[in-house]
Amino acid sequence: MNLNELTLHHAQGSPNSRRVRIFLAEKGLIVPMVTVELSRGEQHTSAYRAVNPRGVVPALTLQGGSTIGEVPAIWRYIEESWPEHPLLGSTPEGKARVIMWERWVELEGFAPTMDGVRNQAQGLKGRAVAGPHDYEQVPALVGRSRARVGHFYDDLEARLQQSLHVASDAFSAADITALVTIDFASKAFSAPLPAAHAATRRWYETVASRPSMSA
Amino acid sequence: MNLNELTLHHAQGSPNSRRVRIFLAEKGLIVPMVTVELSRGEQHTSAYRAVNPRGVVPALTLQGGSTIGEVPAIWRYIEESWPEHPLLGSTPEGKARVIMWERWVELEGFAPTMDGVRNQAQGLKGRAVAGPHDYEQVPALVGRSRARVGHFYDDLEARLQQSLHVASDAFSAADITALVTIDFASKAFSAPLPAAHAATRRWYETVASRPSMSA
């Protein structure tokens, strides 16, 4: 498998795209990238739907032209193909723990943040759920999302008081999703990490200083 | 690793528990099980929180006492430990495709079904999100969830007109989540598979006849 025969379809401001770019950078892998212009609705064109019928980024086109969508699926493909510097765990239990914690971050932090943004933003009226189908915003979800992000921050703090990183003491994909969540919640949902969360701030500084994080 | 040193905490009527029970049965693995009585709120007791702090089922306790929660994490632990009869794919691309499609079923079918039920059921007032935190129901989500399940059924039909099973022509974990979703949407959300969806009905009959499905 030659890296030059892959194509990552991504968008600069898309937090899901960033999860994949950081993962690649942590592995030291350079993959050709194509930008999908979300602000111009390029993800909904028939050209892009032929790449990824769900109409979302990121998506990874393989040698031969077939495409893998969804962040955890792209990660798994990369980890299986280039196993050095594992980010998804090394033992059966370690692999399960990365999935468990990464999923916890996604379900309790990342998804509520996205839900809050999508059900609030003026520009996403009628487009409250990512994907090919149109749904109206549910304004009552915004407050619930904000409460959920608050609980996520509290629970993450409790976790990082016990553990150097999210899934274990070692850096993993769970840390990538957590950092991307915090940055996006702060920037797009006015929900920054609370100042009092000392363990999370210590972890954030360590993780944010990794060269991959600018990817 | 001895199967007798594992414990699966589950509930009979819990669709997430069923996803794990079917997975184990497909592998021919028999694991000791403990029932968590959801109707009595046993998942919120301090005894169960000591097993799984998220307060949800299923959870798999390993030899030594540590616990793995979340269906995809439990699946991965089982597949890594007992790789025979793979249900999560065999090649890097195959593994990625199972994750992609299984996740698609979960995000577009399973999660909206659960969302619809949790935001509608009288017995779940104040408990609209699974997990340790309490949130009020958002009634407007029920209609959106119903629309989403409808789109899921249409998109699944299109997929199964192209493919013998959900992730590829082979049976995989993606089929488990799809079947569990359809059964639960039909039973708990009055959203049965539409009669006109012939490819899905053909697939459903094949999959539902596997002995594992009664697990």
Short mmCIF file of C-alpha atoms in Angstrom, two decimals:
data_model
loop_
_atom_site.label_atom_id
_atom_site.label_comp_id
_atom_site.label_asym_id
_atom_site.label_seq_id
_atom_site.Cartn_x
_atom_site.Cartn_y
_atom_site.Cartn_z
CA MET A 1 0.00 0.00 0.00
CA ASN A 2 1.49 3.27 -1.18
CA LEU A 3 0.48 6.40 0.73
CA ASN A 4 0.48 8.36 -2.51
CA GLU A 5 -2.37 6.25 -3.82
CA LEU A 6 -4.67 7.33 -0.99
CA THR A 7 -6.70 10.56 -0.95
CA LEU A 8 -8.09 12.14 2.21
CA HIS A 9 -11.14 14.29 1.50
CA HIS A 10 -11.31 16.79 4.33
CA ALA A 11 -12.16 20.36 5.34
CA GLN A 12 -9.86 22.62 7.31
CA GLY A 13 -12.47 23.71 9.89
CA SER A 14 -14.14 20.29 10.28
CA PRO A 15 -13.42 18.74 13.68
CA ASN A 16 -13.95 15.23 12.29
CA SER A 17 -11.37 15.94 9.59
CA ARG A 18 -8.99 17.17 12.26
CA ARG A 19 -9.32 13.88 14.17
CA VAL A 20 -7.96 12.08 11.10
CA ARG A 21 -5.26 14.66 10.26
CA ILE A 22 -3.86 14.47 13.82
CA PHE A 23 -3.93 10.65 13.72
CA LEU A 24 -1.93 10.62 10.48
CA ALA A 25 0.55 13.18 11.82
CA GLU A 26 1.08 11.13 15.00
CA LYS A 27 2.00 8.19 12.77
CA GLY A 28 4.27 10.35 10.61
CA LEU A 29 2.21 9.50 7.52
CA ILE A 30 1.70 12.03 4.74
CA VAL A 31 -1.37 11.37 2.59
CA PRO A 32 -2.50 13.46 -0.39
CA MET A 33 -5.45 15.62 0.63
CA VAL A 34 -8.31 17.25 -1.24
CA THR A 35 -10.25 20.07 0.39
CA VAL A 36 -14.06 19.91 0.35
CA GLU A 37 -15.44 23.45 0.62
CA LEU A 38 -18.21 23.07 3.21
CA SER A 39 -19.10 26.77 3.09
CA ARG A 40 -19.95 26.36 -0.59
CA GLY A 41 -21.93 23.14 0.07
CA GLU A 42 -19.47 21.06 -1.94
CA GLN A 43 -20.20 18.04 0.31
CA HIS A 44 -23.72 17.91 -1.17
CA THR A 45 -22.70 17.93 -4.83
CA SER A 46 -23.20 14.80 -6.88
CA ALA A 47 -19.43 14.71 -7.48
CA TYR A 48 -18.76 14.40 -3.75
CA ARG A 49 -21.74 12.09 -3.13
CA ALA A 50 -20.08 9.72 -5.62
CA VAL A 51 -17.09 9.67 -3.25
CA ASN A 52 -19.07 9.48 0.01
CA PRO A 53 -22.84 8.98 -0.28
CA ARG A 54 -23.33 10.29 3.29
CA GLY A 55 -22.12 13.70 2.11
CA VAL A 56 -19.81 14.29 5.06
CA VAL A 57 -16.08 14.69 5.58
CA PRO A 58 -13.62 13.15 6.15
CA ALA A 59 -13.47 10.23 3.72
CA LEU A 60 -10.44 8.22 2.62
CA THR A 61 -10.30 6.98 -0.96
CA LEU A 62 -8.14 3.88 -1.36
CA GLN A 63 -6.05 2.62 -4.24
CA GLY A 64 -8.64 1.32 -6.70
CA GLY A 65 -11.18 4.02 -5.92
CA SER A 66 -13.31 2.65 -3.08
CA THR A 67 -13.86 4.95 -0.11
CA ILE A 68 -13.90 4.54 3.67
CA GLY A 69 -16.01 7.04 5.62
CA GLU A 70 -16.38 7.64 9.39
CA VAL A 71 -13.46 8.60 11.61
CA PRO A 72 -13.10 5.34 13.61
CA ALA A 73 -13.19 3.33 10.37
CA ILE A 74 -10.50 5.47 8.71
CA TRP A 75 -8.40 5.22 11.87
CA ARG A 76 -8.71 1.44 11.93
CA TYR A 77 -7.70 1.17 8.27
CA ILE A 78 -4.62 3.30 8.92
CA GLU A 79 -3.67 1.46 12.12
CA GLU A 80 -4.02 -1.95 10.46
CA SER A 81 -2.02 -0.88 7.42
CA TRP A 82 0.70 1.04 9.33
CA PRO A 83 0.79 -0.53 12.80
CA GLU A 84 3.87 1.33 14.05
CA HIS A 85 3.21 3.87 16.84
CA PRO A 86 -0.15 2.32 17.77
CA LEU A 87 -2.88 4.79 18.69
CA LEU A 88 -5.69 2.24 19.10
CA GLY A 89 -4.05 0.10 21.80
CA SER A 90 -1.68 -2.89 21.72
CA THR A 91 -3.27 -5.77 23.65
CA PRO A 92 -6.86 -7.09 23.46
CA GLU A 93 -7.71 -5.27 26.69
CA GLY A 94 -5.79 -2.14 25.67
CA LYS A 95 -7.56 -2.01 22.29
CA ALA A 96 -10.94 -2.39 23.99
CA ARG A 97 -10.10 0.37 26.48
CA VAL A 98 -9.20 2.83 23.72
CA ILE A 99 -12.50 2.10 21.96
CA MET A 100 -14.42 2.43 25.24
CA TRP A 101 -12.89 5.77 26.25
CA GLU A 102 -12.75 7.26 22.78
CA ARG A 103 -16.40 6.39 22.37
CA TRP A 104 -17.23 7.87 25.76
CA VAL A 105 -15.57 11.16 24.70
CA GLU A 106 -17.44 11.09 21.40
CA LEU A 107 -20.87 10.27 22.86
CA GLU A 108 -20.69 12.52 25.92
CA GLY A 109 -18.52 15.40 24.68
CA PHE A 110 -18.07 15.55 20.93
CA ALA A 111 -21.62 14.61 19.89
CA PRO A 112 -23.39 16.99 22.31
CA THR A 113 -21.10 19.80 21.13
CA MET A 114 -21.95 19.09 17.49
CA ASP A 115 -25.65 18.75 18.39
CA GLY A 116 -25.59 22.08 20.18
CA VAL A 117 -23.92 23.84 17.26
CA ARG A 118 -26.11 22.25 14.59
CA ASN A 119 -29.37 23.03 16.39
CA GLN A 120 -28.35 26.63 17.10
CA ALA A 121 -26.39 28.03 14.15
CA GLN A 122 -28.35 30.31 11.81
CA GLY A 123 -26.51 28.86 8.83
CA LEU A 124 -27.66 25.31 9.67
CA LYS A 125 -31.43 25.95 9.74
CA GLY A 126 -33.07 22.93 8.09
CA ARG A 127 -29.73 21.06 8.27
CA ALA A 128 -29.67 20.08 11.94
CA VAL A 129 -28.29 16.57 11.39
CA ALA A 130 -25.14 15.86 9.37
CA GLY A 131 -25.69 13.59 6.39
CA PRO A 132 -27.85 13.42 3.29
CA HIS A 133 -31.24 14.15 4.91
CA ASP A 134 -32.62 17.53 5.98
CA TYR A 135 -34.08 18.04 9.46
CA GLU A 136 -35.29 21.19 11.18
CA GLN A 137 -33.44 22.44 14.24
CA VAL A 138 -34.80 21.51 17.69
CA PRO A 139 -33.94 24.58 19.77
CA ALA A 140 -34.64 22.74 23.07
CA LEU A 141 -31.66 20.53 22.31
CA VAL A 142 -29.23 23.45 22.62
CA GLY A 143 -29.70 23.81 26.38
CA ARG A 144 -29.51 20.07 26.94
CA SER A 145 -26.32 19.94 24.87
CA ARG A 146 -24.79 22.71 26.95
CA ALA A 147 -25.63 20.84 30.18
CA ARG A 148 -24.15 17.65 28.73
CA VAL A 149 -20.89 19.37 27.76
CA GLY A 150 -20.67 20.66 31.35
CA HIS A 151 -21.06 17.14 32.75
CA PHE A 152 -18.53 15.89 30.22
CA TYR A 153 -15.97 18.40 31.46
CA ASP A 154 -16.60 17.36 35.08
CA ASP A 155 -16.33 13.65 34.31
CA LEU A 156 -13.21 14.18 32.18
CA GLU A 157 -11.62 16.04 35.08
CA ALA A 158 -12.39 13.12 37.41
CA ARG A 159 -10.88 10.71 34.89
CA LEU A 160 -7.69 12.75 34.38
CA GLN A 161 -7.19 12.98 38.14
CA GLN A 162 -6.77 9.17 37.97
CA SER A 163 -4.99 8.69 34.65
CA LEU A 164 -2.24 10.53 32.74
CA HIS A 165 -4.19 10.25 29.50
CA VAL A 166 -7.83 9.51 28.70
CA ALA A 167 -7.76 5.77 27.93
CA SER A 168 -4.69 4.86 30.02
CA ASP A 169 -1.41 6.50 30.99
CA ALA A 170 -0.36 6.36 27.31
CA PHE A 171 -1.44 8.79 24.57
CA SER A 172 -4.12 7.33 22.27
CA ALA A 173 -6.89 8.19 19.83
CA ALA A 174 -9.11 8.97 22.85
CA ASP A 175 -6.88 11.97 23.59
CA ILE A 176 -7.23 13.15 20.00
CA THR A 177 -11.03 13.22 20.20
CA ALA A 178 -10.94 14.86 23.64
CA LEU A 179 -8.64 17.67 22.52
CA VAL A 180 -10.59 18.25 19.29
CA THR A 181 -13.81 18.36 21.33
CA ILE A 182 -12.47 20.94 23.78
CA ASP A 183 -11.11 23.16 21.01
CA PHE A 184 -14.35 22.98 19.03
CA ALA A 185 -16.63 23.46 22.06
CA SER A 186 -14.60 26.51 22.99
CA LYS A 187 -14.54 28.01 19.50
CA ALA A 188 -17.97 27.14 18.12
CA PHE A 189 -20.19 26.58 21.18
CA SER A 190 -18.82 29.13 23.69
CA ALA A 191 -18.13 26.24 26.07
CA PRO A 192 -14.46 26.44 27.04
CA LEU A 193 -12.83 24.12 29.55
CA PRO A 194 -13.58 25.47 33.06
CA ALA A 195 -10.60 27.23 34.65
CA ALA A 196 -10.85 25.15 37.84
CA HIS A 197 -10.29 21.83 36.04
CA ALA A 198 -6.63 21.52 36.93
CA ALA A 199 -6.01 17.91 35.91
CA THR A 200 -7.60 18.49 32.50
CA ARG A 201 -5.57 21.69 32.02
CA ARG A 202 -2.33 19.84 32.84
CA TRP A 203 -3.28 17.10 30.34
CA TYR A 204 -4.37 19.67 27.72
CA GLU A 205 -1.04 21.49 27.83
CA THR A 206 0.89 18.25 27.37
CA VAL A 207 -1.28 17.03 24.51
CA ALA A 208 -1.67 20.39 22.75
CA SER A 209 2.11 20.74 22.60
CA ARG A 210 2.49 17.62 20.43
CA PRO A 211 3.54 18.66 16.90
CA SER A 212 0.62 16.65 15.42
CA MET A 213 -1.95 19.00 16.91
CA SER A 214 -1.41 21.70 14.29
CA ALA A 215 -2.43 19.21 11.56
CA MET B 1 -7.93 -16.43 28.98
CA ASN B 2 -10.62 -18.63 30.41
CA LEU B 3 -14.23 -17.84 29.45
CA ASN B 4 -15.35 -18.82 32.93
CA GLU B 5 -13.37 -15.97 34.41
CA LEU B 6 -15.37 -13.38 32.48
CA THR B 7 -18.75 -11.98 33.58
CA LEU B 8 -21.20 -10.30 31.22
CA HIS B 9 -23.49 -7.89 33.04
CA HIS B 10 -26.60 -7.59 30.89
CA ALA B 11 -30.37 -7.19 30.84
CA GLN B 12 -32.72 -9.40 28.88
CA GLY B 13 -34.70 -6.57 27.26
CA SER B 14 -31.73 -4.29 26.61
CA PRO B 15 -30.94 -4.02 22.89
CA ASN B 16 -27.30 -3.17 23.63
CA SER B 17 -27.02 -6.32 25.74
CA ARG B 18 -28.53 -8.30 22.88
CA ARG B 19 -25.85 -7.00 20.48
CA VAL B 20 -23.22 -8.63 22.72
CA ARG B 21 -25.16 -11.84 23.40
CA ILE B 22 -25.64 -12.44 19.65
CA PHE B 23 -21.95 -11.71 18.99
CA LEU B 24 -20.89 -14.29 21.59
CA ALA B 25 -23.37 -16.86 20.26
CA GLU B 26 -22.08 -16.37 16.69
CA LYS B 27 -18.59 -17.19 17.99
CA GLY B 28 -19.87 -20.17 19.95
CA LEU B 29 -18.59 -18.66 23.22
CA ILE B 30 -20.43 -19.18 26.48
CA VAL B 31 -19.70 -16.56 29.12
CA PRO B 32 -21.16 -16.44 32.65
CA MET B 33 -23.86 -13.77 32.79
CA VAL B 34 -25.34 -11.67 35.58
CA THR B 35 -28.69 -9.98 35.05
CA VAL B 36 -29.01 -6.29 35.94
CA GLU B 37 -32.66 -5.52 36.72
CA LEU B 38 -33.26 -2.27 34.85
CA SER B 39 -36.93 -2.09 35.91
CA ARG B 40 -35.76 -1.93 39.53
CA GLY B 41 -33.07 0.67 38.71
CA GLU B 42 -30.26 -1.73 39.62
CA GLN B 43 -27.99 -0.04 37.04
CA HIS B 44 -27.95 3.08 39.25
CA THR B 45 -26.99 1.34 42.50
CA SER B 46 -23.55 1.96 43.95
CA ALA B 47 -22.85 -1.76 43.61
CA TYR B 48 -23.34 -1.61 39.84
CA ARG B 49 -21.64 1.79 39.49
CA ALA B 50 -18.57 0.11 40.98
CA VAL B 51 -18.70 -2.29 38.01
CA ASN B 52 -19.53 0.32 35.34
CA PRO B 53 -19.45 3.99 36.41
CA ARG B 54 -21.62 4.93 33.40
CA GLY B 55 -24.47 2.94 34.92
CA VAL B 56 -25.44 1.19 31.70
CA VAL B 57 -25.48 -2.37 30.41
CA PRO B 58 -23.81 -4.35 28.98
CA ALA B 59 -20.41 -4.48 30.65
CA LEU B 60 -17.82 -7.25 30.59
CA THR B 61 -15.76 -7.89 33.70
CA LEU B 62 -12.40 -9.51 32.96
CA GLN B 63 -10.24 -11.88 34.95
CA GLY B 64 -8.74 -9.64 37.64
CA GLY B 65 -11.85 -7.52 38.03
CA SER B 66 -11.46 -4.65 35.56
CA THR B 67 -14.46 -3.94 33.33
CA ILE B 68 -14.96 -3.06 29.66
CA GLY B 69 -18.10 -1.09 28.81
CA GLU B 70 -19.61 -0.08 25.44
CA VAL B 71 -20.69 -2.61 22.83
CA PRO B 72 -17.98 -1.96 20.18
CA ALA B 73 -15.29 -2.17 22.89
CA ILE B 74 -16.61 -5.48 24.25
CA TRP B 75 -16.85 -6.83 20.70
CA ARG B 76 -13.26 -5.84 19.97
CA TYR B 77 -12.01 -7.50 23.15
CA ILE B 78 -13.82 -10.72 22.25
CA GLU B 79 -12.67 -10.67 18.61
CA GLU B 80 -9.03 -10.05 19.58
CA SER B 81 -9.11 -12.78 22.22
CA TRP B 82 -11.05 -15.34 20.15
CA PRO B 83 -10.35 -14.45 16.50
CA GLU B 84 -12.05 -17.51 14.99
CA HIS B 85 -15.24 -16.76 13.00
CA PRO B 86 -14.38 -13.06 12.57
CA LEU B 87 -17.33 -10.69 12.85
CA LEU B 88 -15.34 -7.45 12.60
CA GLY B 89 -13.68 -8.10 9.23
CA SER B 90 -10.49 -9.88 8.14
CA THR B 91 -8.38 -7.44 6.09
CA PRO B 92 -7.51 -3.80 6.86
CA GLU B 93 -10.12 -2.66 4.36
CA GLY B 94 -12.66 -5.26 5.51
CA LYS B 95 -12.23 -4.25 9.15
CA ALA B 96 -12.69 -0.59 8.27
CA ARG B 97 -15.83 -1.39 6.25
CA VAL B 98 -17.43 -3.26 9.15
CA ILE B 99 -16.74 -0.29 11.46
CA MET B 100 -18.08 2.16 8.86
CA TRP B 101 -21.34 0.29 8.21
CA GLU B 102 -21.94 -0.81 11.78
CA ARG B 103 -21.48 2.79 12.85
CA TRP B 104 -23.79 3.98 10.11
CA VAL B 105 -26.50 1.62 11.40
CA GLU B 106 -25.91 2.77 14.95
CA LEU B 107 -25.89 6.51 14.20
CA GLU B 108 -28.76 6.54 11.70
CA GLY B 109 -30.97 3.70 12.94
CA PHE B 110 -30.18 2.48 16.44
CA ALA B 111 -29.47 5.86 18.08
CA PRO B 112 -32.56 7.63 16.67
CA THR B 113 -34.70 4.70 17.81
CA MET B 114 -33.28 4.92 21.34
CA ASP B 115 -33.63 8.72 21.27
CA GLY B 116 -37.25 8.44 20.21
CA VAL B 117 -38.05 5.94 22.96
CA ARG B 118 -36.17 7.79 25.71
CA ASN B 119 -37.76 11.14 24.91
CA GLN B 120 -41.25 9.68 24.71
CA ALA B 121 -41.69 6.95 27.35
CA GLN B 122 -43.58 7.96 30.49
CA GLY B 123 -41.25 5.84 32.59
CA LEU B 124 -38.18 7.74 31.36
CA LYS B 125 -39.27 11.26 32.30
CA GLY B 126 -36.19 13.05 33.65
CA ARG B 127 -34.00 10.22 32.33
CA ALA B 128 -33.91 11.06 28.63
CA VAL B 129 -30.23 10.23 28.12
CA ALA B 130 -28.66 6.91 29.16
CA GLY B 131 -25.85 7.25 31.67
CA PRO B 132 -25.23 8.74 35.09
CA HIS B 133 -26.74 12.22 34.49
CA ASP B 134 -30.42 13.16 34.46
CA TYR B 135 -31.92 15.18 31.60
CA GLU B 136 -35.52 16.13 30.88
CA GLN B 137 -37.22 14.74 27.78
CA VAL B 138 -37.29 16.91 24.63
CA PRO B 139 -40.64 15.95 23.06
CA ALA B 140 -39.73 17.62 19.74
CA LEU B 141 -37.04 14.98 19.32
CA VAL B 142 -39.60 12.20 19.03
CA GLY B 143 -40.90 13.34 15.65
CA ARG B 144 -37.41 13.92 14.32
CA SER B 145 -36.38 10.45 15.51
CA ARG B 146 -39.35 8.91 13.71
CA ALA B 147 -38.41 10.70 10.48
CA ARG B 148 -34.82 9.54 10.88
CA VAL B 149 -35.82 5.91 11.37
CA GLY B 150 -37.88 6.19 8.16
CA HIS B 151 -34.87 7.46 6.23
CA PHE B 152 -32.74 4.73 7.78
CA TYR B 153 -35.12 2.08 6.50
CA ASP B 154 -35.05 3.59 3.00
CA ASP B 155 -31.26 3.84 2.93
CA LEU B 156 -30.87 0.31 4.32
CA GLU B 157 -33.14 -0.97 1.56
CA ALA B 158 -30.97 0.74 -1.06
CA ARG B 159 -27.87 -0.78 0.51
CA LEU B 160 -29.31 -4.31 0.63
CA GLN B 161 -30.34 -4.09 -3.01
CA GLN B 162 -26.59 -3.85 -3.70
CA SER B 163 -25.10 -6.13 -1.06
CA LEU B 164 -26.07 -9.49 0.49
CA HIS B 165 -25.29 -8.21 3.98
CA VAL B 166 -24.86 -4.75 5.44
CA ALA B 167 -21.07 -4.30 5.41
CA SER B 168 -20.28 -6.68 2.51
CA ASP B 169 -21.66 -9.94 1.15
CA ALA B 170 -20.55 -11.65 4.39
CA PHE B 171 -22.38 -11.60 7.71
CA SER B 172 -20.77 -9.23 10.24
CA ALA B 173 -21.39 -7.20 13.38
CA ALA B 174 -23.13 -4.60 11.20
CA ASP B 175 -25.92 -7.12 10.56
CA ILE B 176 -26.26 -7.72 14.30
CA THR B 177 -26.86 -4.02 15.02
CA ALA B 178 -29.24 -3.71 12.05
CA LEU B 179 -31.38 -6.65 13.14
CA VAL B 180 -31.44 -5.53 16.78
CA THR B 181 -32.43 -2.03 15.62
CA ILE B 182 -35.32 -3.29 13.50
CA ASP B 183 -36.64 -5.55 16.26
CA PHE B 184 -36.42 -2.78 18.87
CA ALA B 185 -37.88 -0.07 16.61
CA SER B 186 -40.78 -2.37 15.86
CA LYS B 187 -41.41 -3.40 19.48
CA ALA B 188 -40.68 -0.21 21.43
CA PHE B 189 -41.13 2.64 18.91
CA SER B 190 -44.00 1.37 16.73
CA ALA B 191 -41.69 1.68 13.72
CA PRO B 192 -41.65 -1.69 11.95
CA LEU B 193 -39.78 -2.34 8.73
CA PRO B 194 -42.00 -1.16 5.83
CA ALA B 195 -43.67 -4.00 3.96
CA ALA B 196 -42.46 -2.75 0.57
CA HIS B 197 -38.77 -3.07 1.49
CA ALA B 198 -38.21 -6.37 -0.27
CA ALA B 199 -34.41 -6.54 -0.16
CA THR B 200 -34.38 -5.80 3.54
CA ARG B 201 -37.09 -8.41 4.17
CA ARG B 202 -35.09 -11.04 2.27
CA TRP B 203 -31.99 -10.12 4.31
CA TYR B 204 -33.99 -10.07 7.57
CA GLU B 205 -35.34 -13.58 7.06
CA THR B 206 -31.86 -14.94 6.39
CA VAL B 207 -30.29 -13.21 9.38
CA ALA B 208 -33.17 -13.80 11.82
CA SER B 209 -32.98 -17.54 11.14
CA ARG B 210 -29.42 -17.79 12.50
CA PRO B 211 -29.46 -19.68 15.80
CA SER B 212 -27.54 -16.83 17.51
CA MET B 213 -30.49 -14.47 17.16
CA SER B 214 -32.40 -15.98 20.07
CA ALA B 215 -29.50 -15.11 22.42
#
